[in-house]
PDB file of C-alpha atoms in Angstrom:
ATOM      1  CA  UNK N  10     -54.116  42.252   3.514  1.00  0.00           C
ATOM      2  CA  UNK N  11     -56.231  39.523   4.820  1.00  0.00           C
ATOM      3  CA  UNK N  12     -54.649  37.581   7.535  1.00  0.00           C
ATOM      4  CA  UNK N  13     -55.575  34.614   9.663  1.00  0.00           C
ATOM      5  CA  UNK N  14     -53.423  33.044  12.830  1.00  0.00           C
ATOM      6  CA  UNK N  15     -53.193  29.707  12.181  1.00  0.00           C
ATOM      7  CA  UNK N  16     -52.107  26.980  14.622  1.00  0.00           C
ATOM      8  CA  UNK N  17     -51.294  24.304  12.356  1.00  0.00           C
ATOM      9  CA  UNK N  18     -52.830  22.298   8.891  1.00  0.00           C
ATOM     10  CA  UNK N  19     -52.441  18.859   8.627  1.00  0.00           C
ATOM     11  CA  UNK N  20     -53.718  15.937   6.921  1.00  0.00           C
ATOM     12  CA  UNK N  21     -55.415  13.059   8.665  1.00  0.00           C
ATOM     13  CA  UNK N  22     -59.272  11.049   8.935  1.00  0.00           C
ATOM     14  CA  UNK N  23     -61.915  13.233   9.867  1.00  0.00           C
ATOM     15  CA  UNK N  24     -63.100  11.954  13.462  1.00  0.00           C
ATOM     16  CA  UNK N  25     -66.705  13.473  13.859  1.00  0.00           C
ATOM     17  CA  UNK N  26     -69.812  14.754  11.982  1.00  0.00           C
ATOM     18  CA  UNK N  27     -71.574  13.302   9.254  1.00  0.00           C
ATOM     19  CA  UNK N  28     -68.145  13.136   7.463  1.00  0.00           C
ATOM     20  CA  UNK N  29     -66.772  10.827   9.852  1.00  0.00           C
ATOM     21  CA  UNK N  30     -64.095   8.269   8.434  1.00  0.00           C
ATOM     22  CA  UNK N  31     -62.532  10.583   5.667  1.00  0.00           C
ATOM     23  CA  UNK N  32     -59.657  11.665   4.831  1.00  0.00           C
ATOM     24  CA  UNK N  33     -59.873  15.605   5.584  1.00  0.00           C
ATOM     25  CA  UNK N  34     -56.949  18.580   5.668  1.00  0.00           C
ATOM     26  CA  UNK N  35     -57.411  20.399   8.787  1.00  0.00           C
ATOM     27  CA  UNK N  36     -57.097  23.916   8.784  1.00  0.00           C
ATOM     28  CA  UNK N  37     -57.292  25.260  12.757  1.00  0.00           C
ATOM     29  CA  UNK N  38     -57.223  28.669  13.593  1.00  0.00           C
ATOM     30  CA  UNK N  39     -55.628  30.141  16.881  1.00  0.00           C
ATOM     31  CA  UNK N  40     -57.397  31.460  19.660  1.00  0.00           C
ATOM     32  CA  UNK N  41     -60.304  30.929  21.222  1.00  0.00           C
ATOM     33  CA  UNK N  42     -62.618  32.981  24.090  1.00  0.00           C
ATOM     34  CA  UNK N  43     -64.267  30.141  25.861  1.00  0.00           C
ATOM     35  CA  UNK N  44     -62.766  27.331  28.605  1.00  0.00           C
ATOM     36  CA  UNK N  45     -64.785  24.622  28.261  1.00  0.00           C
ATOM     37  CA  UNK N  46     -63.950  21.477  30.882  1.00  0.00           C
ATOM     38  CA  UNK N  47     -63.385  19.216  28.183  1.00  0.00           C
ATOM     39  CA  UNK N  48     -61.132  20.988  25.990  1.00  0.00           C
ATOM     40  CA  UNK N  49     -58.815  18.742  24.114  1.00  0.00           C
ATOM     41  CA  UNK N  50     -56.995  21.676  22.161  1.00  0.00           C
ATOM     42  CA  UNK N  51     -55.626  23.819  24.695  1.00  0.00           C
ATOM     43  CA  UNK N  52     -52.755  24.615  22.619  1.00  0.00           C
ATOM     44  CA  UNK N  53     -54.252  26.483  20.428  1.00  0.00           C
ATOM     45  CA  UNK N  54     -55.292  29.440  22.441  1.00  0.00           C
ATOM     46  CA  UNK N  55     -51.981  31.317  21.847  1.00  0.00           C
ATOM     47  CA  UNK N  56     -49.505  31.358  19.162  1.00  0.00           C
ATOM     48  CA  UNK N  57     -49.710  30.139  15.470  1.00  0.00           C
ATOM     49  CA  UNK N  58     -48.483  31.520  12.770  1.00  0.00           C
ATOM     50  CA  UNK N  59     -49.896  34.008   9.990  1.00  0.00           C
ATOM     51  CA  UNK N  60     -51.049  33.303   6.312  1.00  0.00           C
ATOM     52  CA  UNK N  61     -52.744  34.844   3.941  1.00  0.00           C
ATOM     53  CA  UNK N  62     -56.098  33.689   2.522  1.00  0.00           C
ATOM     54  CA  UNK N  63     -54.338  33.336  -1.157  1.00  0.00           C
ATOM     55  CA  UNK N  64     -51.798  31.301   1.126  1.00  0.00           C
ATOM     56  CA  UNK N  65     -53.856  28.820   2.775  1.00  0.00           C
ATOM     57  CA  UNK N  66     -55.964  27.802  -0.408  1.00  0.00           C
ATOM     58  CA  UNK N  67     -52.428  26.968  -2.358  1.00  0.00           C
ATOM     59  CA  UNK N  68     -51.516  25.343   1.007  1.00  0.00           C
ATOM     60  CA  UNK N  69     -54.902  23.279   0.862  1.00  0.00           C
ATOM     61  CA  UNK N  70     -54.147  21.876  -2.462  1.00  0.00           C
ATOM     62  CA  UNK N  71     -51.148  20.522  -1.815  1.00  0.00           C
ATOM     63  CA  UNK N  72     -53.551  17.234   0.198  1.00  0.00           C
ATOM     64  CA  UNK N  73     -55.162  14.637  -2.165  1.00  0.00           C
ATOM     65  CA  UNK N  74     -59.037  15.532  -0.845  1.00  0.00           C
ATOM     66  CA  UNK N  75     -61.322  17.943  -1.352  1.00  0.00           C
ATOM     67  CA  UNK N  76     -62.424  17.614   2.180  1.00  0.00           C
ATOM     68  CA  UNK N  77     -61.678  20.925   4.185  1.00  0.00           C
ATOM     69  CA  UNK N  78     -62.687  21.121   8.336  1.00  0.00           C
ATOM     70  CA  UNK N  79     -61.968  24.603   9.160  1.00  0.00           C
ATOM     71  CA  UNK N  80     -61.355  24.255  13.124  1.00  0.00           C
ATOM     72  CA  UNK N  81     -60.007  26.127  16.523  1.00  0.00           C
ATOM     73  CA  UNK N  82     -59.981  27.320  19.085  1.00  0.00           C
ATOM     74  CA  UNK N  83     -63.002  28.720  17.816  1.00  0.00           C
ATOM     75  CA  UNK N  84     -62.323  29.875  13.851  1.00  0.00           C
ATOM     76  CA  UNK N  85     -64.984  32.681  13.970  1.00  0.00           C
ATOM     77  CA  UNK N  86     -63.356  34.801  16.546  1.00  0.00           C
ATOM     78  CA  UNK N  87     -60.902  35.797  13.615  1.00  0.00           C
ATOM     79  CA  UNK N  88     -63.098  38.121  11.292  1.00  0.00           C
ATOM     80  CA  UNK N  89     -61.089  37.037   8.076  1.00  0.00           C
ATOM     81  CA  UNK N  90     -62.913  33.078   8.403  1.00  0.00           C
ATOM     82  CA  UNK N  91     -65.512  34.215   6.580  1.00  0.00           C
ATOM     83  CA  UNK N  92     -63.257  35.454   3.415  1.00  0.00           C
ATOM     84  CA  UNK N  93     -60.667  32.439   3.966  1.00  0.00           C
ATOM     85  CA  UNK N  94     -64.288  29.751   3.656  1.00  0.00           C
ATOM     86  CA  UNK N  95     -65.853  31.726   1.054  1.00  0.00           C
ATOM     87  CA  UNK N  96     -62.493  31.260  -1.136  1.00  0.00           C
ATOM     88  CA  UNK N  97     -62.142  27.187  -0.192  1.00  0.00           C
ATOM     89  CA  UNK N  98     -65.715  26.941  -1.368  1.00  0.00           C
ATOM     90  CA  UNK N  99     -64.780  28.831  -4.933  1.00  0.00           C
ATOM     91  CA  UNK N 100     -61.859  26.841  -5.277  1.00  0.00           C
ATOM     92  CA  UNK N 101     -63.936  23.804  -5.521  1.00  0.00           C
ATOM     93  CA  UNK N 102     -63.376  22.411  -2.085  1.00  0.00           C
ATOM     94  CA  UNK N 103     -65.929  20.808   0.269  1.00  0.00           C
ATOM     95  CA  UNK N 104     -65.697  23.104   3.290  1.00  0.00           C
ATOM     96  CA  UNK N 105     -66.760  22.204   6.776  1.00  0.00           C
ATOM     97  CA  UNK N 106     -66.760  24.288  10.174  1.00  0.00           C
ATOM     98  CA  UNK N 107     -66.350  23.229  13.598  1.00  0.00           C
ATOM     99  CA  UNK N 108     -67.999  26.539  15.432  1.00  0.00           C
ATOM    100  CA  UNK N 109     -69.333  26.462  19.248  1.00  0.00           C
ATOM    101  CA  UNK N 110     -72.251  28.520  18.450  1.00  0.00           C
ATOM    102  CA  UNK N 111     -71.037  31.433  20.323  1.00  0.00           C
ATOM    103  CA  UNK N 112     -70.584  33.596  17.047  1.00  0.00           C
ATOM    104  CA  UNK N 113     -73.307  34.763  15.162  1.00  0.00           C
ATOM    105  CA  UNK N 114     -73.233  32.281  11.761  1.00  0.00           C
ATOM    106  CA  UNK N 115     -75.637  34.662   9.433  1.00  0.00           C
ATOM    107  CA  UNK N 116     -72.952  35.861   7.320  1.00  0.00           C
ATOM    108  CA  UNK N 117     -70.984  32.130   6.795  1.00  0.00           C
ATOM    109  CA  UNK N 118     -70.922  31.456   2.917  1.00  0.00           C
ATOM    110  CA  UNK N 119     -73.907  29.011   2.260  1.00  0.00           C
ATOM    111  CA  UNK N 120     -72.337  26.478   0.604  1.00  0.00           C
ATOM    112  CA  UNK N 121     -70.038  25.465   4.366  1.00  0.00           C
ATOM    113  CA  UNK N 122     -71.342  22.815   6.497  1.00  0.00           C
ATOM    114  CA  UNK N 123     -72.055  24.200   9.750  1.00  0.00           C
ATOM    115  CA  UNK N 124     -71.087  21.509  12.926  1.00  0.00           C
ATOM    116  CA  UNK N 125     -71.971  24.006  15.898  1.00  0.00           C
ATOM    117  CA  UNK N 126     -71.258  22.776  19.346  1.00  0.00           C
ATOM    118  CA  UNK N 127     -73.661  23.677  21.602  1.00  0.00           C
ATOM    119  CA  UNK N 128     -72.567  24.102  24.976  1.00  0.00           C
ATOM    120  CA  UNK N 129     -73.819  21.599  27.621  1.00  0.00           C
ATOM    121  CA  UNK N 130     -73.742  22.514  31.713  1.00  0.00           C
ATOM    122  CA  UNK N 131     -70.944  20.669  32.537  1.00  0.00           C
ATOM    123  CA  UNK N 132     -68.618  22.677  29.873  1.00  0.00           C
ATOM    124  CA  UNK N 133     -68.787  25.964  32.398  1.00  0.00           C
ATOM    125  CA  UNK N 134     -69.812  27.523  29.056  1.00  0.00           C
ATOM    126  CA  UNK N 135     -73.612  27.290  28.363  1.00  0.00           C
ATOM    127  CA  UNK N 136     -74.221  31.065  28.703  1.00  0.00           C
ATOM    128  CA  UNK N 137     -72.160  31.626  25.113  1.00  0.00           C
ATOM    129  CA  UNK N 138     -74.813  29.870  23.400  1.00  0.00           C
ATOM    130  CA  UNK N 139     -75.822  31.895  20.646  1.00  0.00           C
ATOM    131  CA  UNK N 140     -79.659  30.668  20.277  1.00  0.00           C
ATOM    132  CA  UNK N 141     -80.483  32.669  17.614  1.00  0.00           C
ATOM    133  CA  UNK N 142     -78.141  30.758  15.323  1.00  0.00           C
ATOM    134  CA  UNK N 143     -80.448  27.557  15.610  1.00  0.00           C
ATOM    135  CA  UNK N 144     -83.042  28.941  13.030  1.00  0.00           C
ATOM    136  CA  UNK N 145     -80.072  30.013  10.494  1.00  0.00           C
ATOM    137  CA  UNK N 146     -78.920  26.241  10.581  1.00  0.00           C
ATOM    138  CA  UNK N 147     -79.294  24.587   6.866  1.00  0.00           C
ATOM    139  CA  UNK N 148     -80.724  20.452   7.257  1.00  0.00           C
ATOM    140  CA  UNK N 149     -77.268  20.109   5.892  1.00  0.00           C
ATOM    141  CA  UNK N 150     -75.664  21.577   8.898  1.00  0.00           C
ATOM    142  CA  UNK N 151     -75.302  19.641  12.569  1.00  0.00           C
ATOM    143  CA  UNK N 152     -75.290  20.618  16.126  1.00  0.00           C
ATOM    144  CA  UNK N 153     -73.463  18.537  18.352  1.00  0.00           C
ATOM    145  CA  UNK N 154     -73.533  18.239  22.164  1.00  0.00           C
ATOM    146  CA  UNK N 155     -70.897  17.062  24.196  1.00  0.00           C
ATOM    147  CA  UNK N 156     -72.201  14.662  27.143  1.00  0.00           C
ATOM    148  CA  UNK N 157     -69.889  14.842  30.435  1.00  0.00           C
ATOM    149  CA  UNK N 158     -73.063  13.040  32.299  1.00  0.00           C
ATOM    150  CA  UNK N 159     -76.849  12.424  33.041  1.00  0.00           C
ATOM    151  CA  UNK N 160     -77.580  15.760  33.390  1.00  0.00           C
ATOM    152  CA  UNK N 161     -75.988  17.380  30.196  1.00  0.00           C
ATOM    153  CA  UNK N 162     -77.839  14.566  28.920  1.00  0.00           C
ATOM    154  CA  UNK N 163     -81.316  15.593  30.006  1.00  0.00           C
ATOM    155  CA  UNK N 164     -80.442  18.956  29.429  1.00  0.00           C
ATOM    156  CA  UNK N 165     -79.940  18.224  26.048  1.00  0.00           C
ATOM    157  CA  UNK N 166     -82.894  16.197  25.267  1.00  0.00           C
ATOM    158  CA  UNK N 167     -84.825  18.903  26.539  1.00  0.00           C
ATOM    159  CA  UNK N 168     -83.234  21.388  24.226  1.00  0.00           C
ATOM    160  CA  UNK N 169     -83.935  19.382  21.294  1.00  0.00           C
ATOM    161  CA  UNK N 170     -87.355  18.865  22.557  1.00  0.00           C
ATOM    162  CA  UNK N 171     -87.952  22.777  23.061  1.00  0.00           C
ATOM    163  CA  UNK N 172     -86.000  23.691  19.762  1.00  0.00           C
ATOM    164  CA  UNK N 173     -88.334  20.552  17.929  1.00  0.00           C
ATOM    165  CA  UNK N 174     -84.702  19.817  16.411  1.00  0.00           C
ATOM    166  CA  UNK N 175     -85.357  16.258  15.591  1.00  0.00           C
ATOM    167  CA  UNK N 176     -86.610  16.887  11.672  1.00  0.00           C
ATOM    168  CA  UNK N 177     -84.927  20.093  11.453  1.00  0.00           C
ATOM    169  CA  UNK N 178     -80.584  19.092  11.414  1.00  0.00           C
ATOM    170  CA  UNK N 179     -78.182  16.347  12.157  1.00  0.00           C
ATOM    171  CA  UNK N 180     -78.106  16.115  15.551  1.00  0.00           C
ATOM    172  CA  UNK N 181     -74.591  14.564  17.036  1.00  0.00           C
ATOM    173  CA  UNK N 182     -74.189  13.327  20.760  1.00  0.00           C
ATOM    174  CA  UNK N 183     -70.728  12.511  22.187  1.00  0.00           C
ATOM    175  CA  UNK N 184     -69.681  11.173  25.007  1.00  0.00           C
ATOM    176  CA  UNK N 185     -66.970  13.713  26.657  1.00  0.00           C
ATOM    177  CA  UNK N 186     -63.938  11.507  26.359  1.00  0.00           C
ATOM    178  CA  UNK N 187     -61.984  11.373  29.655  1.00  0.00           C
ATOM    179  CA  UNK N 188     -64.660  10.477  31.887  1.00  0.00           C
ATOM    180  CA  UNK N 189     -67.955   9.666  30.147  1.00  0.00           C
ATOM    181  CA  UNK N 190     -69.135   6.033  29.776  1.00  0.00           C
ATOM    182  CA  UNK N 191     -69.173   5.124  26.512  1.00  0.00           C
ATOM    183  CA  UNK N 192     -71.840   2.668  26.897  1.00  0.00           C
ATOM    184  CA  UNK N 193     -73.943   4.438  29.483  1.00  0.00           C
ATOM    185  CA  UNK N 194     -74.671   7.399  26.582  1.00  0.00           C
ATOM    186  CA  UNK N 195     -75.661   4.765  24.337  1.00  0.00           C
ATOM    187  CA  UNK N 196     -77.989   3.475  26.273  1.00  0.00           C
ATOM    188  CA  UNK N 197     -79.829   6.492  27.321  1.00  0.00           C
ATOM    189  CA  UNK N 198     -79.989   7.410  23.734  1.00  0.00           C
ATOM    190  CA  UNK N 199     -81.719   3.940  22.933  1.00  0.00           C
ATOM    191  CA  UNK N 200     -84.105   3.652  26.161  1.00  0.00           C
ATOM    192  CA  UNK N 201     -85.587   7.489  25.122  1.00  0.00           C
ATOM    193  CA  UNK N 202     -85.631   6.416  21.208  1.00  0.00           C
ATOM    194  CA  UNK N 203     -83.926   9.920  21.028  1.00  0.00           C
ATOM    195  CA  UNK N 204     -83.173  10.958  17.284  1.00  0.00           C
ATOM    196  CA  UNK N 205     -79.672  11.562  17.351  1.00  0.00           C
ATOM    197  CA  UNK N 206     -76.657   9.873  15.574  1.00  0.00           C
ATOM    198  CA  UNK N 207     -74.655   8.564  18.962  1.00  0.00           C
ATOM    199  CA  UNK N 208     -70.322   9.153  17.668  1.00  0.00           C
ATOM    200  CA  UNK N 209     -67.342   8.914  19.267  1.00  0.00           C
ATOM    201  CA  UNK N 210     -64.177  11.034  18.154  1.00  0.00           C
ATOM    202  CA  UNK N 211     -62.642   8.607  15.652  1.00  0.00           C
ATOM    203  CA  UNK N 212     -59.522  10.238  15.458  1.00  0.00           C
ATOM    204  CA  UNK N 213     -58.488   9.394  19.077  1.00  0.00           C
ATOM    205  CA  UNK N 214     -59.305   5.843  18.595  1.00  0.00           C
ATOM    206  CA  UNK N 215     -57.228   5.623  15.513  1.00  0.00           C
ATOM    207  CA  UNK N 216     -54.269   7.517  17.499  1.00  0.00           C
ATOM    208  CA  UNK N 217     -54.926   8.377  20.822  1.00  0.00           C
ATOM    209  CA  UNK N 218     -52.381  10.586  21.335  1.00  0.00           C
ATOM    210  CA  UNK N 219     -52.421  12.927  18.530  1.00  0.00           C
ATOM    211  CA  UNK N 220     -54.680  13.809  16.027  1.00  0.00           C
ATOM    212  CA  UNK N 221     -53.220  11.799  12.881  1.00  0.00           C
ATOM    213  CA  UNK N 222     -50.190  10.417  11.907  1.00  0.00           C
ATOM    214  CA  UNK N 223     -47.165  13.047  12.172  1.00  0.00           C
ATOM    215  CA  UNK N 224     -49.492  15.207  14.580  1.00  0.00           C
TER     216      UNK N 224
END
């Protein structure tokens, strides 16, 4: 039987991507093989409890949206994400996946929106980045980079420079939330004329403690 390890499901306003600002169940797998700096979900490394894929769709229903983030950890590093996303997507939901890249997305059912977090210098993590996953990237899909200062900053601008990513996705920038200005990425952003959608993590504005209300 197809299992997954799931760390918890809950119901609250998506915070980031293009989908910012609605309400959104939350599926987030357990486990997870990277340590970025930043990481704001430590908790879900270990632990979590097991469902079945028939399980988590009748679980999914029970939320008044047809919004579904599918999140970690990192949710690829369980082989049964692909099955569990395909059967959201035939059960008429609107499926999203917070990935960092470091998995190889070929195989993810075509109708999920891909936000892949690519790794920035300052995460300790840059050397999972899975490059060859930028070309399989739909202009639905986003990549998002996580800015902990001026230099995973630059390095990002000259990724998207390199990659010519401007006209080719949704490209997210974030300041890392702890110790980034929130001002100081907005301004680099407007002095290069960069292409980018600028975002902060609405969720820990609304509650900054938790990740919704109950959470």
């Amino acid at each position: 039987m197809q299992q997954l390890r799931i760390n918890e499901i809950f119901f609250s306003i998506q915070g980031e991507s293009v989908r910012a600002g609605l309400p959104t169940t939350f599926i987030r797998l357990s486990g997870c093989p990277l340590r970025c700096t930043y990481c704001d979900t430590e908790y879900a490394f270990k632990g979590g409890k097991r469902y079945s894929i028939e399980a988590l769709v009748e679980e999914a229903k029970k939320y008044p949206t047809k919004y579904i983030t599918v999140s970690g950890g990192e949710p690829l590093a369980q082989k049964d994400c692909w099955p569990l996303m395909t059967a959201l997507c035939d059960e008429g939901f609107e499926v999203s996946l917070e990935t960092s890249g470091a998995f190889d997305i070929a195989e993810i059912d075509p109708r999920v929106m891909i936000v892949m977090d690519l790794k920035t210098p300052a995460s300790n993590e840059e050397e999972k980045n899975l490059y060859s996953n930028i070309p399989l990237l739909k202009s639905t899909d986003q990549i998002k980079f996580v800015i902990c200062d001026r230099d995973d900053y630059l390095w990002s601008k000259s990724l998207i420079k390199a990659e010519e990513l401007e006209d080719k996705v949704c490209l997210l920038m974030s300041p890392e939330w702890e110790n980034q200005s929130l001002r100081a990425l907005a301004n680099w952003i407007l002095e290069d004329g960069l292409k980018v959608r600028y975002q902060v993590q609405l969720h820990k504005v609304i509650w900054p403690n938790s990740y919704g209300p109950g959470v």
